[in-house]
Short mmCIF file of C-alpha atoms in Angstrom, two decimals:
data_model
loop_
_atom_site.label_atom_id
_atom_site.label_comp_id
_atom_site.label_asym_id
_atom_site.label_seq_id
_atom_site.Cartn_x
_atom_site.Cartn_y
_atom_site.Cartn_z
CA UNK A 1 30.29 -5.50 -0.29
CA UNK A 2 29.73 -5.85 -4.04
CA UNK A 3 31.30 -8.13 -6.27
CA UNK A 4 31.02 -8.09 -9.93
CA UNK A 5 32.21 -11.22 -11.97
CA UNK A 6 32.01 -11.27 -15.83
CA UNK A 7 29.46 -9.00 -15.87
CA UNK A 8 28.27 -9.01 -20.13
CA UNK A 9 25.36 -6.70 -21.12
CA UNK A 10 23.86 -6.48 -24.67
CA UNK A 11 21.15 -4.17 -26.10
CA UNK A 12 20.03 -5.27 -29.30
CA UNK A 13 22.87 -6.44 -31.45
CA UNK A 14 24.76 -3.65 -28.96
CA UNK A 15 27.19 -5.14 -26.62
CA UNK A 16 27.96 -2.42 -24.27
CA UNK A 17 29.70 -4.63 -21.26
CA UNK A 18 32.00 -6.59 -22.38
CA UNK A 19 33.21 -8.74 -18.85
CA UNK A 20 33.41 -6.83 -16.22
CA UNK A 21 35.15 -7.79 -12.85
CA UNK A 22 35.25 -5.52 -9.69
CA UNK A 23 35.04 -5.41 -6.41
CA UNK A 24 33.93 -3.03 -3.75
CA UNK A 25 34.41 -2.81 0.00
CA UNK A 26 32.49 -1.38 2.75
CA UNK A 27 33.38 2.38 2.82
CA UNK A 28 34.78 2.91 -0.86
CA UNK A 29 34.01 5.77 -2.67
CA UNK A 30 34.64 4.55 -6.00
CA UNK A 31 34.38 7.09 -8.83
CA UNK A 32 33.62 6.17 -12.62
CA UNK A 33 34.61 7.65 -15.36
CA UNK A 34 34.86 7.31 -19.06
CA UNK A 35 33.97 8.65 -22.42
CA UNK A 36 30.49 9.17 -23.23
CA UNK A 37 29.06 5.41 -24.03
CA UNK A 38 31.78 3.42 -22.50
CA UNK A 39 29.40 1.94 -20.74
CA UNK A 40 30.43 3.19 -17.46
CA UNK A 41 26.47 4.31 -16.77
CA UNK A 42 25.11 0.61 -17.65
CA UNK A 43 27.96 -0.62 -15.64
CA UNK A 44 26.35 1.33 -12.50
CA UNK A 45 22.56 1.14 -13.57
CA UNK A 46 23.70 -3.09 -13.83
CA UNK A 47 24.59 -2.49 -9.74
CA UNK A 48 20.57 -2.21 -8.94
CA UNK A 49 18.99 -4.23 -12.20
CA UNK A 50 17.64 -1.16 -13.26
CA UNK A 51 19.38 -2.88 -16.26
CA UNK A 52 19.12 -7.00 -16.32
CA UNK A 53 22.58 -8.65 -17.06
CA UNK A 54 22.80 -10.69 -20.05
CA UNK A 55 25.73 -13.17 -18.25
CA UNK A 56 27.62 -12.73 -15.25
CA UNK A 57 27.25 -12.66 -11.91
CA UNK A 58 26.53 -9.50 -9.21
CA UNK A 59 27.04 -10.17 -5.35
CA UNK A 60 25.84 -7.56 -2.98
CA UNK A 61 26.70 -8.71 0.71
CA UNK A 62 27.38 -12.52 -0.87
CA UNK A 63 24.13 -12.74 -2.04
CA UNK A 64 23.68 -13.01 -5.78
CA UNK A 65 21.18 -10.39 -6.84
CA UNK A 66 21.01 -11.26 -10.66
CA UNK A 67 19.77 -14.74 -9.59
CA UNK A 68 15.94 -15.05 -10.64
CA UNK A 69 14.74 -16.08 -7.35
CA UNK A 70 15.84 -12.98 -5.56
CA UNK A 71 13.76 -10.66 -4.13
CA UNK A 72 14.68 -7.64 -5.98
CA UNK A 73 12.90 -5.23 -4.07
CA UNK A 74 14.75 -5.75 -0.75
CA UNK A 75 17.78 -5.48 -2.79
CA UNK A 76 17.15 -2.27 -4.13
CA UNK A 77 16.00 -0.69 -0.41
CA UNK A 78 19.83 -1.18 0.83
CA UNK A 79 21.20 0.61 -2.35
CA UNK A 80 20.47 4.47 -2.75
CA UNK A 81 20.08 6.24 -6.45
CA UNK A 82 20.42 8.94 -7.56
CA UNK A 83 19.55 10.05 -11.57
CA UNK A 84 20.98 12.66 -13.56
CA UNK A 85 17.41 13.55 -14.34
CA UNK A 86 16.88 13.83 -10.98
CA UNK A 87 13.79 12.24 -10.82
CA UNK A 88 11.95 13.90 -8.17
CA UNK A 89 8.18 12.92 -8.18
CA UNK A 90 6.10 15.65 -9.54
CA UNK A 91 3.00 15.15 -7.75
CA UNK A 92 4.62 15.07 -3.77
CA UNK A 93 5.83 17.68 -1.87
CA UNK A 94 9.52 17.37 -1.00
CA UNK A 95 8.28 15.98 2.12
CA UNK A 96 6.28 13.13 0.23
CA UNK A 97 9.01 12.53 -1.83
CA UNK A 98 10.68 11.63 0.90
CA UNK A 99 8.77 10.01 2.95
CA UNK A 100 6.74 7.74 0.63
CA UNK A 101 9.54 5.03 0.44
CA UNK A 102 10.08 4.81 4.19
CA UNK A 103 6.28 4.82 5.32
CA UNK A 104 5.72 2.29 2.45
CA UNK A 105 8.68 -0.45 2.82
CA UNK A 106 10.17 0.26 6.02
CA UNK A 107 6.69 0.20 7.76
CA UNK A 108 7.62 3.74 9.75
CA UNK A 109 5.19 5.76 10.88
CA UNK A 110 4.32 8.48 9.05
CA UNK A 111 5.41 10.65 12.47
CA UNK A 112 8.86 9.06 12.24
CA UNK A 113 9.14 9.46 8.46
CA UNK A 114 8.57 13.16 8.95
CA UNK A 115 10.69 13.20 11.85
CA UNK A 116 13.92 11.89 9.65
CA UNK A 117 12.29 13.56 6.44
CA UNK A 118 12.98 17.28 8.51
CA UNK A 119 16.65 15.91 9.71
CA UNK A 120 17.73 14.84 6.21
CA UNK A 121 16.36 18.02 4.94
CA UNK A 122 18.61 20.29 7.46
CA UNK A 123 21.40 18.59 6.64
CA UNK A 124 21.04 19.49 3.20
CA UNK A 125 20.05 22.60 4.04
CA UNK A 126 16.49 22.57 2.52
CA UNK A 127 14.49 22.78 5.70
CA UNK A 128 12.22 25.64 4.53
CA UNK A 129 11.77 23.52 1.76
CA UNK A 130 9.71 20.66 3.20
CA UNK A 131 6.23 21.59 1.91
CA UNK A 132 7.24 23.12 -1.87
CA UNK A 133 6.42 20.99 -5.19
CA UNK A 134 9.90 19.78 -7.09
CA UNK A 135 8.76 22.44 -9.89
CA UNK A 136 9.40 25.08 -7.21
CA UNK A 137 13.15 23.99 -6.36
CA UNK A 138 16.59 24.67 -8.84
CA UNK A 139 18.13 22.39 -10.49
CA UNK A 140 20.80 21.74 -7.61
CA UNK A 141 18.41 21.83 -4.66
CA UNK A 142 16.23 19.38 -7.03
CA UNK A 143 19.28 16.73 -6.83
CA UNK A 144 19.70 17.96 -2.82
CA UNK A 145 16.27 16.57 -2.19
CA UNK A 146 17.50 13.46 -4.58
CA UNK A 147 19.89 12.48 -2.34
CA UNK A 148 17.66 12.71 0.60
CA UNK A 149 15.18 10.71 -0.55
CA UNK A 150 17.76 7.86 -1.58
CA UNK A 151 19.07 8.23 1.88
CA UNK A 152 15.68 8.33 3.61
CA UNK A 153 16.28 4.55 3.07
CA UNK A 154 19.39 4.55 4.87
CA UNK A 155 20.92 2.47 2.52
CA UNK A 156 24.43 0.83 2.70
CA UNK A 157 25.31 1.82 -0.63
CA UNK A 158 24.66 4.81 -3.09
CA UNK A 159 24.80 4.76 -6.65
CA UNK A 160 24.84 7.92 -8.84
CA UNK A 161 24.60 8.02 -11.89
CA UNK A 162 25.93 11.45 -13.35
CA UNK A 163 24.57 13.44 -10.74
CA UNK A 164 25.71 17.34 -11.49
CA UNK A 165 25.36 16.77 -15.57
CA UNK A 166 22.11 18.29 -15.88
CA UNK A 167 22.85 21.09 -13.28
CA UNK A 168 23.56 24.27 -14.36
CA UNK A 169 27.42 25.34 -13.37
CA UNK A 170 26.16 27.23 -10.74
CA UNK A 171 24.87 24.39 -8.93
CA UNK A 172 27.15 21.82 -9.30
CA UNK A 173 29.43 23.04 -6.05
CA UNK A 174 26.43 22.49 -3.63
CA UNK A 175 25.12 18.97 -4.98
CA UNK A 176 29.22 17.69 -4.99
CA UNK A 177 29.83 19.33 -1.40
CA UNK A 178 27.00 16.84 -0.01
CA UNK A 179 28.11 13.93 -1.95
CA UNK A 180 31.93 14.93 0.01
CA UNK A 181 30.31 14.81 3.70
CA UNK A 182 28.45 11.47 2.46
CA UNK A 183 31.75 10.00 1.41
CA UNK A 184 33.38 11.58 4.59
CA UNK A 185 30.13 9.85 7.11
CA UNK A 186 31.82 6.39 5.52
CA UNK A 187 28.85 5.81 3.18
CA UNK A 188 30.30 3.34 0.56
CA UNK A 189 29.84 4.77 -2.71
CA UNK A 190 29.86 4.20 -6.42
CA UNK A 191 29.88 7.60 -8.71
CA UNK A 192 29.93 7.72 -12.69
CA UNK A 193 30.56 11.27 -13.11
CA UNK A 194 32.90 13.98 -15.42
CA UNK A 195 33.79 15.74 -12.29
CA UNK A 196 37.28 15.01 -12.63
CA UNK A 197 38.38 17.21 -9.57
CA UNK A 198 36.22 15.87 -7.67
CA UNK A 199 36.64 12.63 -8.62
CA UNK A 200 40.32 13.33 -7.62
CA UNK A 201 39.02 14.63 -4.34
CA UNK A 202 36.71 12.19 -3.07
CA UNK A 203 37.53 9.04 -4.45
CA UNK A 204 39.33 5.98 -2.74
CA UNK A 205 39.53 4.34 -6.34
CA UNK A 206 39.14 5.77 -10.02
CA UNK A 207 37.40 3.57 -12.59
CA UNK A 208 38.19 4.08 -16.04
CA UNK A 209 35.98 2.45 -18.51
CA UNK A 210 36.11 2.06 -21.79
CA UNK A 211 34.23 0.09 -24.66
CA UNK A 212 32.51 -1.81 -22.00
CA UNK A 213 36.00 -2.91 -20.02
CA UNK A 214 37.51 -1.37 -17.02
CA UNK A 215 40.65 -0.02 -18.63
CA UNK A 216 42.45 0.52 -15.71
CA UNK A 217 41.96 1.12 -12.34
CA UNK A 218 43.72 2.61 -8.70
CA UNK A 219 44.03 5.62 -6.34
CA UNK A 220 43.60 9.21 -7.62
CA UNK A 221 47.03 9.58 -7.98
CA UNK A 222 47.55 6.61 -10.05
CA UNK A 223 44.98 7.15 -12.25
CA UNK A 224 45.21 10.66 -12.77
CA UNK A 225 48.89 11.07 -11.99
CA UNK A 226 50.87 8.10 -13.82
CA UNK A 227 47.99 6.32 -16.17
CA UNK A 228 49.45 3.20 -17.09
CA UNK A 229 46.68 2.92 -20.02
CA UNK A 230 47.24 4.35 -23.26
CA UNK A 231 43.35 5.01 -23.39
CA UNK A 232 42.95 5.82 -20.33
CA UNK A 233 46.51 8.89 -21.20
CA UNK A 234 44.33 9.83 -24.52
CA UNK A 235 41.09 10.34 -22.13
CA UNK A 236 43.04 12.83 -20.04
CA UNK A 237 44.34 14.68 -22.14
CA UNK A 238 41.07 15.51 -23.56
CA UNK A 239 39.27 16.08 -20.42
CA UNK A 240 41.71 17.46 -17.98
CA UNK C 1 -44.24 35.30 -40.79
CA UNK C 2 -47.51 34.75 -38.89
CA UNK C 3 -48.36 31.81 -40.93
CA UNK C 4 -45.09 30.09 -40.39
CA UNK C 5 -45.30 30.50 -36.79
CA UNK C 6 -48.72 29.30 -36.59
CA UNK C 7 -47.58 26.19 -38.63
CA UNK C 8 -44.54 25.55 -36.32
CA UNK C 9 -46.83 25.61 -33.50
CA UNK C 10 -49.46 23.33 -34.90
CA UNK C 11 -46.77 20.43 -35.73
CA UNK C 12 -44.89 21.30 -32.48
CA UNK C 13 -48.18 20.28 -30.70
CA UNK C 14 -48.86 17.15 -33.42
CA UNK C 15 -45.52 15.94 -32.51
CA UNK C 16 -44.45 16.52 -28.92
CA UNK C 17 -47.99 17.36 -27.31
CA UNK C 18 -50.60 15.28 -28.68
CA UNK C 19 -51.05 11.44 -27.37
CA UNK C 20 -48.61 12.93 -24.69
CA UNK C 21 -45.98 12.06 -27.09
CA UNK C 22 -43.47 14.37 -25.26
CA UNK C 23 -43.31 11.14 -22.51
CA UNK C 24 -42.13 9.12 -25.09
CA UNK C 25 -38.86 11.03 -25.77
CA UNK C 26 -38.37 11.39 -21.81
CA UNK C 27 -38.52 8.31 -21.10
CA UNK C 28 -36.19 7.75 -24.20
CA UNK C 29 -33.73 10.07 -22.41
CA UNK C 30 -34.00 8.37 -19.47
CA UNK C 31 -33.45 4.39 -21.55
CA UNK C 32 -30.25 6.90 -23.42
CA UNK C 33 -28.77 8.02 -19.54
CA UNK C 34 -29.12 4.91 -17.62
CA UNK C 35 -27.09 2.79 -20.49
CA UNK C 36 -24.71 4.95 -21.17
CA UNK C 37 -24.06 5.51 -17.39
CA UNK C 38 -23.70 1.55 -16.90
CA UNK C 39 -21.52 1.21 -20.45
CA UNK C 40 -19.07 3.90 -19.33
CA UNK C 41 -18.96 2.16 -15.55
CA UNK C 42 -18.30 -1.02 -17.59
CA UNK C 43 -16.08 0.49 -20.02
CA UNK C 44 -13.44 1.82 -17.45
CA UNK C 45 -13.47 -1.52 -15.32
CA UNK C 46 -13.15 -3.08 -19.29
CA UNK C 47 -10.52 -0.81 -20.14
CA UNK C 48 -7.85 -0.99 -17.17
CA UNK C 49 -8.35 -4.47 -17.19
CA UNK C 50 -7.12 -4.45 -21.04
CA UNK C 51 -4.79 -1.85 -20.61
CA UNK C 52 -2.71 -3.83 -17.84
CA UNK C 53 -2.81 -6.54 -20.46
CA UNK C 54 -1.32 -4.43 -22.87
CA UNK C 55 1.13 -2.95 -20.34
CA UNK C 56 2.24 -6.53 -18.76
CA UNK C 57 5.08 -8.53 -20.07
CA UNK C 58 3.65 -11.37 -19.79
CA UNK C 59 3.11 -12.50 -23.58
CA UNK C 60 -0.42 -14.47 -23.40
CA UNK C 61 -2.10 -11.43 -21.56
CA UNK C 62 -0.27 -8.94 -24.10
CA UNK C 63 -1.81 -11.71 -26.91
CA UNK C 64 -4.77 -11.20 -25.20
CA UNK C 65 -5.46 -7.57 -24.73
CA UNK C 66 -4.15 -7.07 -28.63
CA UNK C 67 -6.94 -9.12 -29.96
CA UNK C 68 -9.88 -7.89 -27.87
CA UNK C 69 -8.48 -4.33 -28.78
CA UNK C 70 -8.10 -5.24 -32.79
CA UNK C 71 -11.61 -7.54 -32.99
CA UNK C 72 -13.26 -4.09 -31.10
CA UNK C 73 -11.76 -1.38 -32.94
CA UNK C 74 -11.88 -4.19 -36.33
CA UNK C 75 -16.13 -4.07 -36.62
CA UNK C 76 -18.96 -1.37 -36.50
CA UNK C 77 -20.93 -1.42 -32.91
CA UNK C 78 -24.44 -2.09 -34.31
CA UNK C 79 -22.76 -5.41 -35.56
CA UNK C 80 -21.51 -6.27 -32.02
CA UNK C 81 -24.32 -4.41 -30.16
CA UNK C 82 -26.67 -7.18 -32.19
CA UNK C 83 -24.45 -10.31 -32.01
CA UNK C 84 -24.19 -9.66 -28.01
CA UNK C 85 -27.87 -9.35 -27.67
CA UNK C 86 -29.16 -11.85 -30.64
CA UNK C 87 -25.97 -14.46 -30.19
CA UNK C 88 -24.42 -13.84 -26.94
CA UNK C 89 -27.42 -12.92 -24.47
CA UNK C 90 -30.02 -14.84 -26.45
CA UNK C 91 -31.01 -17.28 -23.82
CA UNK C 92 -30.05 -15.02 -21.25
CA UNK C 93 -32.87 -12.85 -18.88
CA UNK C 94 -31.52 -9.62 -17.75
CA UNK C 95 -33.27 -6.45 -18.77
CA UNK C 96 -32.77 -5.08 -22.60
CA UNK C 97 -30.76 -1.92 -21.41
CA UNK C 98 -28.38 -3.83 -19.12
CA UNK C 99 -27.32 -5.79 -22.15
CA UNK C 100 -27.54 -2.69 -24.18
CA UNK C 101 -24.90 -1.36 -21.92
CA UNK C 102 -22.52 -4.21 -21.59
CA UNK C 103 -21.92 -4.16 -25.15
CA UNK C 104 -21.56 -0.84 -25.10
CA UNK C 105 -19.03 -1.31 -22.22
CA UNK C 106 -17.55 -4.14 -24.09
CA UNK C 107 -17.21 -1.68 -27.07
CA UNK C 108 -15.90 0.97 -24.85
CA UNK C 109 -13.53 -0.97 -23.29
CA UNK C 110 -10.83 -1.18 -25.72
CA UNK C 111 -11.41 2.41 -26.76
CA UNK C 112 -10.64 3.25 -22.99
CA UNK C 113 -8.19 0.78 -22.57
CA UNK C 114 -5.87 2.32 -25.34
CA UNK C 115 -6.41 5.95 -23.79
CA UNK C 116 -5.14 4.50 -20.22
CA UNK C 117 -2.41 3.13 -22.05
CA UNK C 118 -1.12 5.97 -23.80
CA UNK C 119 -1.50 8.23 -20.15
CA UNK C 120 0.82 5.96 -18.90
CA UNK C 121 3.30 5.72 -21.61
CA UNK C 122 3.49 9.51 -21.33
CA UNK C 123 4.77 9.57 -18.02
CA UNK C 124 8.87 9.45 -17.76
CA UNK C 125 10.82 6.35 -17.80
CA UNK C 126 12.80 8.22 -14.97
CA UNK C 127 9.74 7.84 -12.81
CA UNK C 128 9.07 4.60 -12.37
CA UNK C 129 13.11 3.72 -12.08
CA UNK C 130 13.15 6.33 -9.09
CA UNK C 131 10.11 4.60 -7.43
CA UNK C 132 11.99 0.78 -8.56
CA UNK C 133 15.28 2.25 -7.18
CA UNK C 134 14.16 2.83 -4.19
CA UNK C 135 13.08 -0.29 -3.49
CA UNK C 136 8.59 0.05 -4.72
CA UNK C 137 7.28 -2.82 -6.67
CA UNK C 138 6.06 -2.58 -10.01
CA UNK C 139 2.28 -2.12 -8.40
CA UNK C 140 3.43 0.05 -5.75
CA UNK C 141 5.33 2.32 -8.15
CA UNK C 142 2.22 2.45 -10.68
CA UNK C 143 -0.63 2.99 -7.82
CA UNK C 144 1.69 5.70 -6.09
CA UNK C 145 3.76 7.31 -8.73
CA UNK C 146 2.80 6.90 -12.29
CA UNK C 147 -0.68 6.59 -12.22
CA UNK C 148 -1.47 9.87 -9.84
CA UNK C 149 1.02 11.43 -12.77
CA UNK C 150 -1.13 9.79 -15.76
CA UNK C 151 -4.66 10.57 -14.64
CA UNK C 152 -4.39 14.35 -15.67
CA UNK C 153 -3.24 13.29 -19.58
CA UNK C 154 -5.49 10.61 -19.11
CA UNK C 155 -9.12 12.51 -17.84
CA UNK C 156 -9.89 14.98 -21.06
CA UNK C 157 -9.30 11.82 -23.23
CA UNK C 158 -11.98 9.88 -21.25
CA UNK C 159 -14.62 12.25 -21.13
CA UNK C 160 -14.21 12.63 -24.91
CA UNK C 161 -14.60 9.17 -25.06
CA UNK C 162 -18.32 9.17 -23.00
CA UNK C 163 -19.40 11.98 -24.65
CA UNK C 164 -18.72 9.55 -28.08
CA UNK C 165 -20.37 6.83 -26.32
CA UNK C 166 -23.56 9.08 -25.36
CA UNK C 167 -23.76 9.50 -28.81
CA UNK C 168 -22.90 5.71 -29.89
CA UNK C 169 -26.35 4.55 -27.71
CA UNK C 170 -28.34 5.88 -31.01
CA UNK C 171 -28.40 2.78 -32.17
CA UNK C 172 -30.07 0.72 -29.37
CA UNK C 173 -33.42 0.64 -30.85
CA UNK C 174 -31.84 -2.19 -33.54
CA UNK C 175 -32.14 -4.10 -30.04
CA UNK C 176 -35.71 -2.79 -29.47
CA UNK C 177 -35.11 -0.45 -27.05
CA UNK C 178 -37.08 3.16 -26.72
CA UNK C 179 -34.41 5.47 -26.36
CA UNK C 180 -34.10 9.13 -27.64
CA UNK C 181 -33.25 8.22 -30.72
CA UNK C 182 -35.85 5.85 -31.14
CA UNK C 183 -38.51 7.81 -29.83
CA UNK C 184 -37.84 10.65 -32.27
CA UNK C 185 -38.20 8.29 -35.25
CA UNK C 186 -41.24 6.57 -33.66
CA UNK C 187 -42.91 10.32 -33.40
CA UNK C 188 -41.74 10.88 -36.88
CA UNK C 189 -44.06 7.40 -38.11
CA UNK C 190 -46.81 7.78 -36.21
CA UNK C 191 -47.08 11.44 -37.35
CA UNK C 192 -45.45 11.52 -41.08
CA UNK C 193 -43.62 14.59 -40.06
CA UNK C 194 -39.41 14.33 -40.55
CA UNK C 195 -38.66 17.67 -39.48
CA UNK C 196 -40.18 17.97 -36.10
CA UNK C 197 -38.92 15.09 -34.40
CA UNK C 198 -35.69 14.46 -36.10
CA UNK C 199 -34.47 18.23 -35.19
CA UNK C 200 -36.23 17.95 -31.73
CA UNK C 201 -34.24 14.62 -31.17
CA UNK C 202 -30.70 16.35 -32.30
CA UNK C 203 -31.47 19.12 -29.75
CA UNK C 204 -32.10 16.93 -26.83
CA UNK C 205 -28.58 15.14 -27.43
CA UNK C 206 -27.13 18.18 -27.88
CA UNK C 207 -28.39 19.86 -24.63
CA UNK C 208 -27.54 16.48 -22.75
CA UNK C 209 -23.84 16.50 -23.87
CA UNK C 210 -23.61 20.28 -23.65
CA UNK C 211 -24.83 19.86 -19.89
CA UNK C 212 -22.00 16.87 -19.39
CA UNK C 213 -19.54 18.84 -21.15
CA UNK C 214 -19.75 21.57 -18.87
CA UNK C 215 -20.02 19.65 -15.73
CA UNK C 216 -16.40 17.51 -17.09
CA UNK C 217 -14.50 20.79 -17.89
CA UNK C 218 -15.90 22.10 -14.02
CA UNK C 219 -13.65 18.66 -12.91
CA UNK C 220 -11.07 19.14 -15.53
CA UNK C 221 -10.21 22.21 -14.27
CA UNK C 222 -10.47 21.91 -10.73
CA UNK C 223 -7.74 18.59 -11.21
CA UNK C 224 -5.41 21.55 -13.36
CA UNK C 225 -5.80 23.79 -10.18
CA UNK C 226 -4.20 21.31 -8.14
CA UNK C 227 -1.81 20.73 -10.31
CA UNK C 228 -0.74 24.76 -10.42
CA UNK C 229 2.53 24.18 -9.10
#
C-alpha cells in the first residue's frame, strides 16, 4: 500500500533521513519508535508531504506521490492525520470540525456529513459533544474528536504522529483504546509513538529508527523480545 | 471673566458665523469623510492583494509585494499624495478627491498589507497542516481555517490603521482640495485669527475619530463575544 524507496530528507545543512526503505501492506499497524530526533516523526510527516522529500521515492497504491505532477490533494484525502497538537480548529464546533472536510472535498451533503459526523462521534463516545467549541473538550477527548475528523474522510490509511504526548496521563488510556478498535476494524496504520506497551499490543511490525535509518525492524516480539540491534538493546533499556 | 467671554463670543461669530463660514468647514468634513472612506475601501483591496504577495512562494510576486511595501513605507505621503496627482493623474479627469483617495489607498495599502500579514503569521503552523492533511488546498485551508482564525488579531490593527489614515487626509489641500483641515486654515487667512479656527479644526477631528472609535470598539467587541468560548 505504501512503498518507501531511498527516502533522504535535509533541513538546512540538517540531514535527518538518511535512505529510508519500507514497505507497508493493506491492514498493517506499523508502530514507530525511536529516540527523540531520530527522525522517526519526519519519516511519518514525509508519508503525506506535509514534509517535501529531498530524494527518493514514496508510492501510495503504485502511484508516486512525491512526483511534481501529482495531485497532492487527492493524495492526502485517502490518508488520515492525526497531530500531537491535536489540531482541532478553534473556530468550528466539533461538528464543523468534522464535517468541513467531507462537505468540502467529498461533495456530501451537509445532511449526510452530519449524519456520519453523529456516528463517528458515538463511536468515540463524544455524542453530547457535537455542538461544544474544542476549548470546551480535555485534552484526550480533544485527540477523540482528532481522530474523527481524520476518519470523517474514510481514509485507507492513518498516520499519527505522537498522538497521546501532549495528553495528560489521565487521558492517554481513552485516546490508545480507540486507536486499538481502529487497528482491530483492519484500518492500515502507521504510529510514531513512546507508548511502548502499546506499541507491543497493537502493532503487526515495530519500527525502530535511529539517526534517520530504520535500525531494525519485525514483530513485537522480535523487536522488543530479542533486539538484534545494539541501538536498538541501548534504546530499551532506557525506555522500558 | 465677562470680558473674556464676550471676546470668545465675538471671534467665535468672526470665525465660524460670519460669511456663513461654518459651511466651509462642513463641507470640509464632508471632502475629509468621503476620501478617507474610498482610501480605506482601496487600502484593504491594496493590502490583501500585497499581503498574498508577501505570503506566496512564488519569488517575483514576493519581489513584488517587498518593493511596493519598502518604496511606501520608504517616503512621506504628501510626497506621493503630490507625485500621484501632479505626475501620475496629471492628464487624467476624475474628480480631485477620488485621486486624493487612491493615493491615500495606495499609501494605505502596504500599511494594511503588513497588518494582514502578521494576522496570519500568528495563527498556528498546526492549523493549516490539519486543514492540508486532510486533503484542503492551500486557498481552501486559508478562506476556511486560517483566515476566520486571523481576522480577530487582525481587526483592532485595522481600525488603528483608518483612524491614522483619517488623520493622514490633512494634507489634501497641497492637492487643492477644501477639506477640514483646509478650511480651518482658510478661516484662519481670511480672518487673521490662529486660535479660533486652528482649535475649532482639532476638535472636529477629534469628535469624528472619537465617534469612529466608539462605533469600531461596538464591532470589536461584539466579534470577542463570539469568540467567548
Amino acid at each position: 500500500m505504501i512503498k518507501v524507496k531511498n527516502l533522504h530528507k535535509t533541513f538546512e545543512n540538517l540531514e535527518v533521513l538518511k535512505g529510508i526503505d519500507e514497505h507497508i501492506e493493506k491492514g498493517e499497524v506499523v508502530v514507530v519508535i525511536g529516540p527523540s530526533g531520530s527522525g522517526k516523526s519526519t519519516f511519518l510527516r514525509c508519508l503525506n508531504l506535509l514534509e517535501d522529500v529531498t530524494a527518493g521515492e514514496i508510492y501510495v497504491d503504485d502511484e508516486m506521490i512525491n512526483d511534481p505532477k501529482v495531485n497532492v490533494n487527492r493524495i492526502r484525502q485517502k490518508m488520515g492525520m492525526v497531530f500531537q497538537q491535536f489540531n482541532l480548529f478553534p473556530h468550528l464546533t466539533i461538528m464543523e470540525n468534522i464535517t468541513l472536510a467531507p462537505v468540502l472535498l467529498k461533495k456530501m451533503t451537509k445532511e449526510d456529513a452530519i449524519k456520519l459526523g453523529r456516528e463517528l462521534l458515538a463511536r468515540l463516545n463524544l455524542a453530547e459533544k457535537e455542538n461544544a467549541y474544542p476549548a470546551q473538550l480535555s485534552g484526550g477527548q480533544k485527540q477523540r474528536v482528532a481522530i474523527a475528523r481524520a476518519l470523517a474522510m474514510d481514509p485507507e490509511i492513518m498516520l499519527f504522529d505522537e498522538p497521546t504526548s501532549a495528553l495528560d496521563p489521565e487521558m492517554v488510556g481513552e485516546v490508545l483504546d480507540v486507536m486499538k478498535d481502529l487497528a482491530k476494524s483492519g484500518m492500515t496504520m502507521v504510529i510514531v509513538t513512546h507508548e511502548m506497551g502499546f506499541a507491543r499490543e497493537v502493532a503487526t511490525r515495530v519500527l525502530f529508527i535511529d539517526q534517520g535509518v530504520v535500525m531494525e525492524s519485525g514483530t513485537p516480539e522480535e523487536v522488543f523480545g530479542n533486539p538484534q540491534n545494539e541501538r536498538t538493546k541501548n534504546f530499551l533499556s532506557k525506555v522500558l | 471673566m465677562t470680558e473674556w467671554i464676550q471676546n470668545f463670543g465675538s471671534t467665535f461669530y468672526k470665525c465660524f458665523i460670519k460669511e456663513d463660514r461654518y459651511k466651509l468647514l462642513l463641507s470640509g468634513i464632508g471632502v475629509t469623510i468621503k476620501v478617507s472612506l474610498l482610501a480605506v475601501v482601496i487600502g484593504i483591496i491594496i493590502g490583501m492583494i500585497i499581503a498574498i504577495c508577501n505570503l506566496s512562494k512564488h519569488k517575483l510576486l514576493k519581489i513584488i509585494g517587498g518593493i511596493y511595501t519598502d518604496v511606501i513605507r520608504g517616503t512621506p505621503s504628501v510626497t506621493q499624495l503630490m507625485i500621484i496627482y501632479f505626475v501620475i493623474f496629471a492628464s487624467v479627469h476624475l474628480d480631485k478627491w477620488i485621486i486624493a483617495a487612491i493615493a491615500f489607498g495606495i499609501n494605505s495599502g502596504a500599511y494594511v498589507s503588513e497588518i494582514i500579514r502578521a494576522g496570519i503569521m500568528s495563527i498556528d503552523k498546526g492549523q493549516t497542516e490539519a486543514g492540508r492533511s486532510l486533503g484542503l488546498n492551500a486557498y481552501q485551508t486559508m478562506s476556511r481555517i486560517v483566515i476566520p482564525q486571523a481576522i480577530k488579531n487582525i481587526f483592532p490593527a485595522l481600525c488603528n490603521e483608518f483612524i491614522v489614515l483619517i488623520k493622514e487626509t490633512a494634507i489634501v489641500g497641497y492637492v487643492g482640495l477644501m477639506d477640514i483641515q483646509k478650511a480651518g486654515d482658510f478661516i484662519k487667512s481670511a480672518t487673521f485669527i490662529a486660535f479660533m479656527p486652528l482649535i475649532g479644526t482639532a476638535v472636529i477631528y477629534y469628535v469624528l475619530i472619537k465617534i469612529l472609535t466608539l462605533i469600531l470598539n461596538r464591532i470589536e467587541a461584539a466579534l470577542r463575544k463570539a469568540d467567548a468560548r
